[in-house]
Short mmCIF file of C-alpha atoms in Angstrom, two decimals:
data_model
loop_
_atom_site.label_atom_id
_atom_site.label_comp_id
_atom_site.label_asym_id
_atom_site.label_seq_id
_atom_site.Cartn_x
_atom_site.Cartn_y
_atom_site.Cartn_z
CA MET A 38 0.00 0.00 0.00
CA VAL A 39 1.30 3.46 -0.90
CA LYS A 40 2.05 5.68 2.09
CA VAL A 41 0.41 9.08 2.33
CA ALA A 42 1.08 12.41 4.02
CA LEU A 43 -1.51 15.15 4.58
CA VAL A 44 -0.70 18.84 5.10
CA THR A 45 -3.64 21.09 6.00
CA GLY A 46 -3.85 24.71 4.90
CA SER A 47 -0.99 24.23 2.48
CA ASN A 48 -1.75 26.29 -0.60
CA LYS A 49 0.70 28.97 0.57
CA GLY A 50 3.26 29.91 3.21
CA ILE A 51 4.86 27.37 5.51
CA GLY A 52 2.32 24.69 4.60
CA TYR A 53 3.22 25.04 0.93
CA ALA A 54 6.92 24.69 1.77
CA ILE A 55 6.18 21.62 3.92
CA VAL A 56 4.40 20.00 0.97
CA ARG A 57 7.40 20.85 -1.22
CA GLY A 58 9.78 19.27 1.29
CA LEU A 59 7.66 16.16 1.73
CA CYS A 60 7.40 15.70 -2.03
CA LYS A 61 11.20 15.60 -2.11
CA GLN A 62 11.80 13.49 1.00
CA PHE A 63 8.72 11.37 1.82
CA ASP A 64 8.34 7.98 0.19
CA GLY A 65 4.68 8.18 -0.74
CA ASP A 66 1.92 10.49 -1.92
CA VAL A 67 1.56 13.99 -0.44
CA ILE A 68 -1.87 15.61 -0.18
CA LEU A 69 -1.94 19.39 -0.36
CA ALA A 70 -5.17 20.34 1.41
CA ALA A 71 -6.75 23.77 1.24
CA ARG A 72 -10.14 25.34 1.94
CA ASP A 73 -10.23 27.12 -1.42
CA GLY A 74 -10.20 24.67 -4.31
CA SER A 75 -8.91 27.07 -6.94
CA ARG A 76 -6.02 28.21 -4.77
CA GLY A 77 -5.18 24.66 -3.84
CA LEU A 78 -5.09 23.53 -7.46
CA ALA A 79 -2.98 26.56 -8.36
CA ALA A 80 -0.49 25.58 -5.65
CA VAL A 81 -0.34 22.03 -7.00
CA SER A 82 0.25 23.39 -10.49
CA SER A 83 3.07 25.58 -9.22
CA LEU A 84 4.80 22.64 -7.54
CA GLU A 85 4.34 20.51 -10.65
CA LYS A 86 6.44 23.09 -12.51
CA GLU A 87 9.25 22.15 -10.10
CA GLY A 88 8.87 18.50 -11.06
CA LEU A 89 6.92 17.64 -7.91
CA HIS A 90 3.58 15.86 -7.86
CA PRO A 91 1.40 16.54 -4.81
CA LYS A 92 -2.25 15.53 -4.81
CA PHE A 93 -4.99 18.04 -3.97
CA HIS A 94 -7.98 17.63 -1.71
CA GLN A 95 -10.36 20.29 -0.46
CA LEU A 96 -10.48 20.65 3.31
CA ASP A 97 -12.17 23.17 5.59
CA ILE A 98 -10.96 22.43 9.11
CA THR A 99 -13.98 24.22 10.60
CA ASN A 100 -16.40 21.92 8.76
CA GLN A 101 -16.70 18.41 10.22
CA GLU A 102 -18.31 17.06 7.06
CA SER A 103 -15.33 18.26 5.03
CA ILE A 104 -12.93 16.57 7.47
CA ASP A 105 -14.94 13.35 7.42
CA GLN A 106 -14.94 13.26 3.62
CA LEU A 107 -11.16 13.52 3.54
CA LYS A 108 -10.83 10.82 6.18
CA VAL A 109 -12.98 8.45 4.12
CA PHE A 110 -10.97 9.23 0.99
CA ILE A 111 -7.66 8.52 2.72
CA ALA A 112 -8.93 5.35 4.39
CA GLU A 113 -10.40 3.97 1.15
CA THR A 114 -7.52 5.01 -1.09
CA TYR A 115 -4.54 4.35 1.15
CA GLY A 116 -5.81 2.22 4.02
CA GLY A 117 -4.59 4.75 6.58
CA LEU A 118 -2.53 7.88 7.19
CA ASP A 119 1.24 8.00 7.69
CA VAL A 120 1.98 11.71 8.19
CA LEU A 121 -0.40 14.43 9.36
CA VAL A 122 0.76 18.03 9.50
CA ASN A 123 -1.82 20.29 11.14
CA ASN A 124 -0.72 23.56 9.60
CA ALA A 125 -4.00 25.32 8.78
CA GLY A 126 -4.72 28.41 10.83
CA MET A 127 -5.66 32.07 10.78
CA PHE A 128 -4.38 35.35 12.14
CA VAL A 129 -6.37 38.54 12.46
CA PRO A 130 -4.16 41.63 12.97
CA PRO A 131 -5.51 43.01 16.26
CA GLY A 132 -6.66 46.54 16.80
CA ASP A 133 -6.28 48.54 19.98
CA LYS A 134 -8.52 46.03 21.74
CA GLU A 135 -9.22 42.48 20.73
CA SER A 136 -12.91 42.01 20.04
CA ALA A 137 -14.96 39.09 21.29
CA GLU A 138 -15.67 38.11 17.68
CA VAL A 139 -11.96 38.01 16.76
CA ALA A 140 -11.20 35.92 19.84
CA LYS A 141 -14.03 33.49 19.09
CA THR A 142 -13.17 33.12 15.40
CA THR A 143 -9.43 32.73 15.97
CA ILE A 144 -9.86 30.05 18.63
CA ARG A 145 -12.53 28.30 16.54
CA VAL A 146 -10.10 27.91 13.64
CA ASN A 147 -6.71 27.54 15.30
CA TYR A 148 -7.71 25.35 18.23
CA PHE A 149 -11.07 23.72 17.51
CA GLY A 150 -10.36 23.20 13.80
CA THR A 151 -7.00 21.59 14.50
CA LEU A 152 -8.54 19.46 17.25
CA ALA A 153 -11.30 18.29 14.90
CA VAL A 154 -8.78 17.17 12.27
CA LEU A 155 -6.60 15.49 14.87
CA GLN A 156 -9.46 13.60 16.52
CA THR A 157 -10.96 12.56 13.18
CA MET A 158 -7.68 11.30 11.72
CA MET A 159 -6.30 9.57 14.83
CA PRO A 160 -8.28 6.34 14.24
CA ILE A 161 -6.73 5.89 10.78
CA LEU A 162 -3.12 6.64 11.74
CA ASN A 163 -0.93 3.72 10.75
CA SER A 164 1.76 2.29 12.99
CA GLY A 165 4.83 4.47 12.57
CA ALA A 166 2.75 7.56 11.78
CA ARG A 167 4.00 11.05 12.55
CA VAL A 168 1.71 13.93 13.56
CA VAL A 169 2.95 17.51 13.59
CA ASN A 170 0.86 20.25 15.17
CA LEU A 171 2.04 23.72 14.19
CA ALA A 172 2.03 25.71 17.41
CA GLY A 173 4.25 28.56 18.53
CA GLY A 174 6.71 29.74 21.12
CA LEU A 175 4.58 32.82 21.77
CA ALA A 176 2.32 30.56 23.82
CA SER A 177 4.98 30.86 26.51
CA VAL A 178 4.25 34.58 26.75
CA VAL A 179 0.65 33.81 27.65
CA PHE A 180 1.68 31.26 30.25
CA ARG A 181 4.34 33.41 31.92
CA LYS A 182 2.09 36.45 32.12
CA SER A 183 -0.93 34.55 33.47
CA SER A 184 -1.88 34.60 37.15
CA PRO A 185 -0.72 31.75 39.43
CA ALA A 186 -4.27 30.37 39.49
CA ARG A 187 -4.53 30.41 35.69
CA LYS A 188 -1.09 28.80 35.39
CA LYS A 189 -2.25 26.00 37.68
CA VAL A 190 -5.31 25.35 35.51
CA ILE A 191 -3.09 25.19 32.42
CA CYS A 192 -0.54 22.90 34.10
CA ASP A 193 -3.22 20.61 35.50
CA ALA A 194 -5.00 20.08 32.17
CA ALA A 195 -4.92 16.31 31.68
CA SER A 196 -7.54 15.68 29.01
CA VAL A 197 -8.80 17.16 25.76
CA HIS A 198 -11.87 18.30 27.69
CA ASP A 199 -9.65 20.21 30.14
CA VAL A 200 -7.81 22.01 27.33
CA THR A 201 -11.08 22.84 25.61
CA ASP A 202 -12.38 24.32 28.88
CA VAL A 203 -9.31 26.57 29.01
CA MET A 204 -9.91 27.78 25.46
CA ASN A 205 -13.63 28.37 26.08
CA ASN A 206 -12.84 30.26 29.27
CA TYR A 207 -10.61 32.65 27.36
CA VAL A 208 -13.23 33.36 24.70
CA GLN A 209 -15.91 33.91 27.33
CA SER A 210 -13.59 36.12 29.38
CA VAL A 211 -12.99 38.37 26.37
CA LYS A 212 -16.74 38.55 25.73
CA ASP A 213 -17.51 39.38 29.36
CA GLY A 214 -14.57 41.76 29.78
CA VAL A 215 -13.14 39.81 32.73
CA LEU A 216 -9.72 38.75 31.45
CA GLU A 217 -7.83 40.06 34.48
CA GLN A 218 -10.32 38.58 36.95
CA GLU A 219 -9.95 35.18 35.25
CA GLY A 220 -6.16 35.36 35.45
CA TRP A 221 -5.48 35.96 31.76
CA PRO A 222 -2.71 38.41 30.85
CA VAL A 223 -3.90 41.81 29.71
CA ASP A 224 -0.51 43.16 28.65
CA ILE A 225 0.27 40.91 25.67
CA PRO A 226 1.48 43.22 22.88
CA LYS A 227 -1.40 43.60 20.44
CA MET A 228 0.87 42.90 17.47
CA MET A 229 1.12 39.33 18.78
CA SER A 230 -2.67 38.85 18.76
CA PRO A 231 -3.61 37.41 22.18
CA ALA A 232 -6.17 34.99 20.71
CA TYR A 233 -3.60 33.64 18.26
CA CYS A 234 -1.07 33.06 21.06
CA ILE A 235 -3.67 31.41 23.29
CA GLY A 236 -4.98 29.16 20.51
CA LYS A 237 -1.42 28.00 19.83
CA MET A 238 -0.96 27.40 23.55
CA GLY A 239 -3.94 25.05 23.32
CA ILE A 240 -2.15 23.14 20.56
CA ASN A 241 0.94 22.82 22.76
CA MET A 242 -1.25 21.50 25.56
CA LEU A 243 -2.98 18.97 23.28
CA SER A 244 0.12 17.23 21.99
CA PRO A 245 1.21 15.34 25.17
CA ILE A 246 -2.41 14.50 25.97
CA THR A 247 -3.11 12.99 22.56
CA GLN A 248 0.25 11.20 22.62
CA LYS A 249 -0.84 9.41 25.79
CA MET A 250 -4.17 8.56 24.15
CA ILE A 251 -2.49 6.99 21.12
CA ASP A 252 0.04 5.17 23.30
CA ALA A 253 -2.87 3.44 25.06
CA ASP A 254 -3.91 1.83 21.77
CA THR A 255 -1.89 -1.39 21.76
CA SER A 256 -3.10 -2.32 18.27
CA ARG A 257 -0.67 0.23 16.81
CA SER A 258 2.86 1.26 17.66
CA ASP A 259 5.49 3.96 17.12
CA ILE A 260 3.04 6.82 16.51
CA LEU A 261 4.44 10.21 17.50
CA ILE A 262 2.35 13.35 18.06
CA ASN A 263 4.38 16.52 18.56
CA ALA A 264 3.95 20.26 18.43
CA CYS A 265 6.53 22.53 16.88
CA CYS A 266 7.35 26.18 16.35
CA PRO A 267 8.60 27.08 12.87
CA GLY A 268 9.96 30.40 14.08
CA ALA A 269 9.16 33.86 12.75
CA THR A 270 8.62 33.30 9.04
CA SER A 271 7.76 35.82 6.34
CA THR A 272 4.18 34.86 5.49
CA ASP A 273 0.77 36.53 5.36
CA MET A 274 0.52 35.93 9.11
CA TYR A 275 3.92 37.38 10.02
CA ARG A 276 4.95 40.75 8.61
CA GLY A 277 7.61 41.68 11.13
CA PRO A 278 11.35 42.07 10.56
CA GLY A 279 13.81 39.23 10.37
CA GLY A 280 11.45 36.58 9.11
CA LYS A 281 12.71 33.31 7.73
CA THR A 282 11.90 32.16 4.21
CA ILE A 283 9.04 29.69 4.04
CA ASP A 284 11.48 26.86 3.34
CA GLU A 285 13.49 27.80 6.42
CA GLY A 286 10.26 27.91 8.40
CA ALA A 287 9.36 24.45 7.14
CA ASP A 288 12.61 22.91 8.38
CA THR A 289 11.51 21.97 11.90
CA PRO A 290 8.02 20.75 10.87
CA LEU A 291 9.65 18.54 8.23
CA TYR A 292 12.17 17.26 10.76
CA VAL A 293 9.34 16.23 13.10
CA ALA A 294 7.23 14.79 10.26
CA LEU A 295 10.10 12.60 9.07
CA LEU A 296 11.42 11.31 12.40
CA PRO A 297 12.90 7.84 11.84
CA PRO A 298 11.29 4.66 13.22
CA ASN A 299 11.36 3.95 16.94
CA VAL A 300 13.00 7.16 18.14
CA PRO A 301 12.36 7.64 21.89
CA GLU A 302 11.70 11.37 21.55
CA PRO A 303 10.36 13.90 20.79
CA ARG A 304 7.16 12.27 21.96
CA GLY A 305 4.20 14.48 22.82
CA GLN A 306 6.60 17.41 23.12
CA HIS A 307 7.31 20.83 21.64
CA VAL A 308 10.15 21.18 19.14
CA PHE A 309 11.92 24.34 18.05
CA GLN A 310 14.96 24.44 15.75
CA ARG A 311 14.99 20.63 15.79
CA LYS A 312 15.37 20.58 19.57
CA ILE A 313 12.91 19.71 22.33
CA LEU A 314 11.88 22.86 24.17
CA GLU A 315 9.93 23.25 27.40
CA TRP A 316 7.51 25.89 26.14
CA MET A 317 6.23 26.81 29.59
CA LYS A 318 9.76 27.93 30.48
CA HIS A 319 10.63 29.43 27.10
CA GLY A 320 11.32 33.10 26.47
CA PRO A 321 9.07 35.57 24.69
CA SER A 322 10.17 34.93 21.12
CA CYS A 323 10.52 32.06 18.68
CA LYS A 324 12.87 33.96 16.37
#
């Protein structure tokens, strides 16, 4: 059976570069998934001009039916999934004050959309599969600036339900105007987009939890689920100085996606510049 890799949100930016890298290094088919069909097909066409041959499939990570359709396609065509890169996400440049709608939409896409893909695809992961969740070092800013009580809630999260409660609490706190009372930081620089940072923190929190879940399934083995930070990369989401090229930004995600068989770690961890990093202790930047 032919192996298969799936990269979500990959018609441009880091996702596009990850597809390019997988086409060159992964022994199997690579699915370039995007919400917009025309943009996805254009990206495939562009890579074909480089002599690469990704497949395209439409995927909206906020639509469960869309996710289910892709799962069925992969299961019927390939028998299972060997690499999953959860790259799709969104970033809304914040104004002077983050609105409740921006917070809700950002968390819905970056956390709940990623979670939906992860939970839907986990049952069809083959033994030896690699899962990469694109997160970010800026999540550490949220953690370090949170109150002791909020930090404890984050540290104590031991299930997907617990992480989801943390994300829902943030959205509700923005809506109700009680961020400080709930222990959330109120001094995150607006250029970072608080909701974006917090959604990525949720992804960091999910990875060790889902790793433990997959480890409990004795019918499969050697499946690794890790989060990683690509670093500040010049894309539509990042417009600051000193950004990496998209291929440089894809380096760590590709490293995690192509980890060799039976490596002891990283396993349910956060990786930055090809090294395991304790994101709760990390500094304010992933540059």
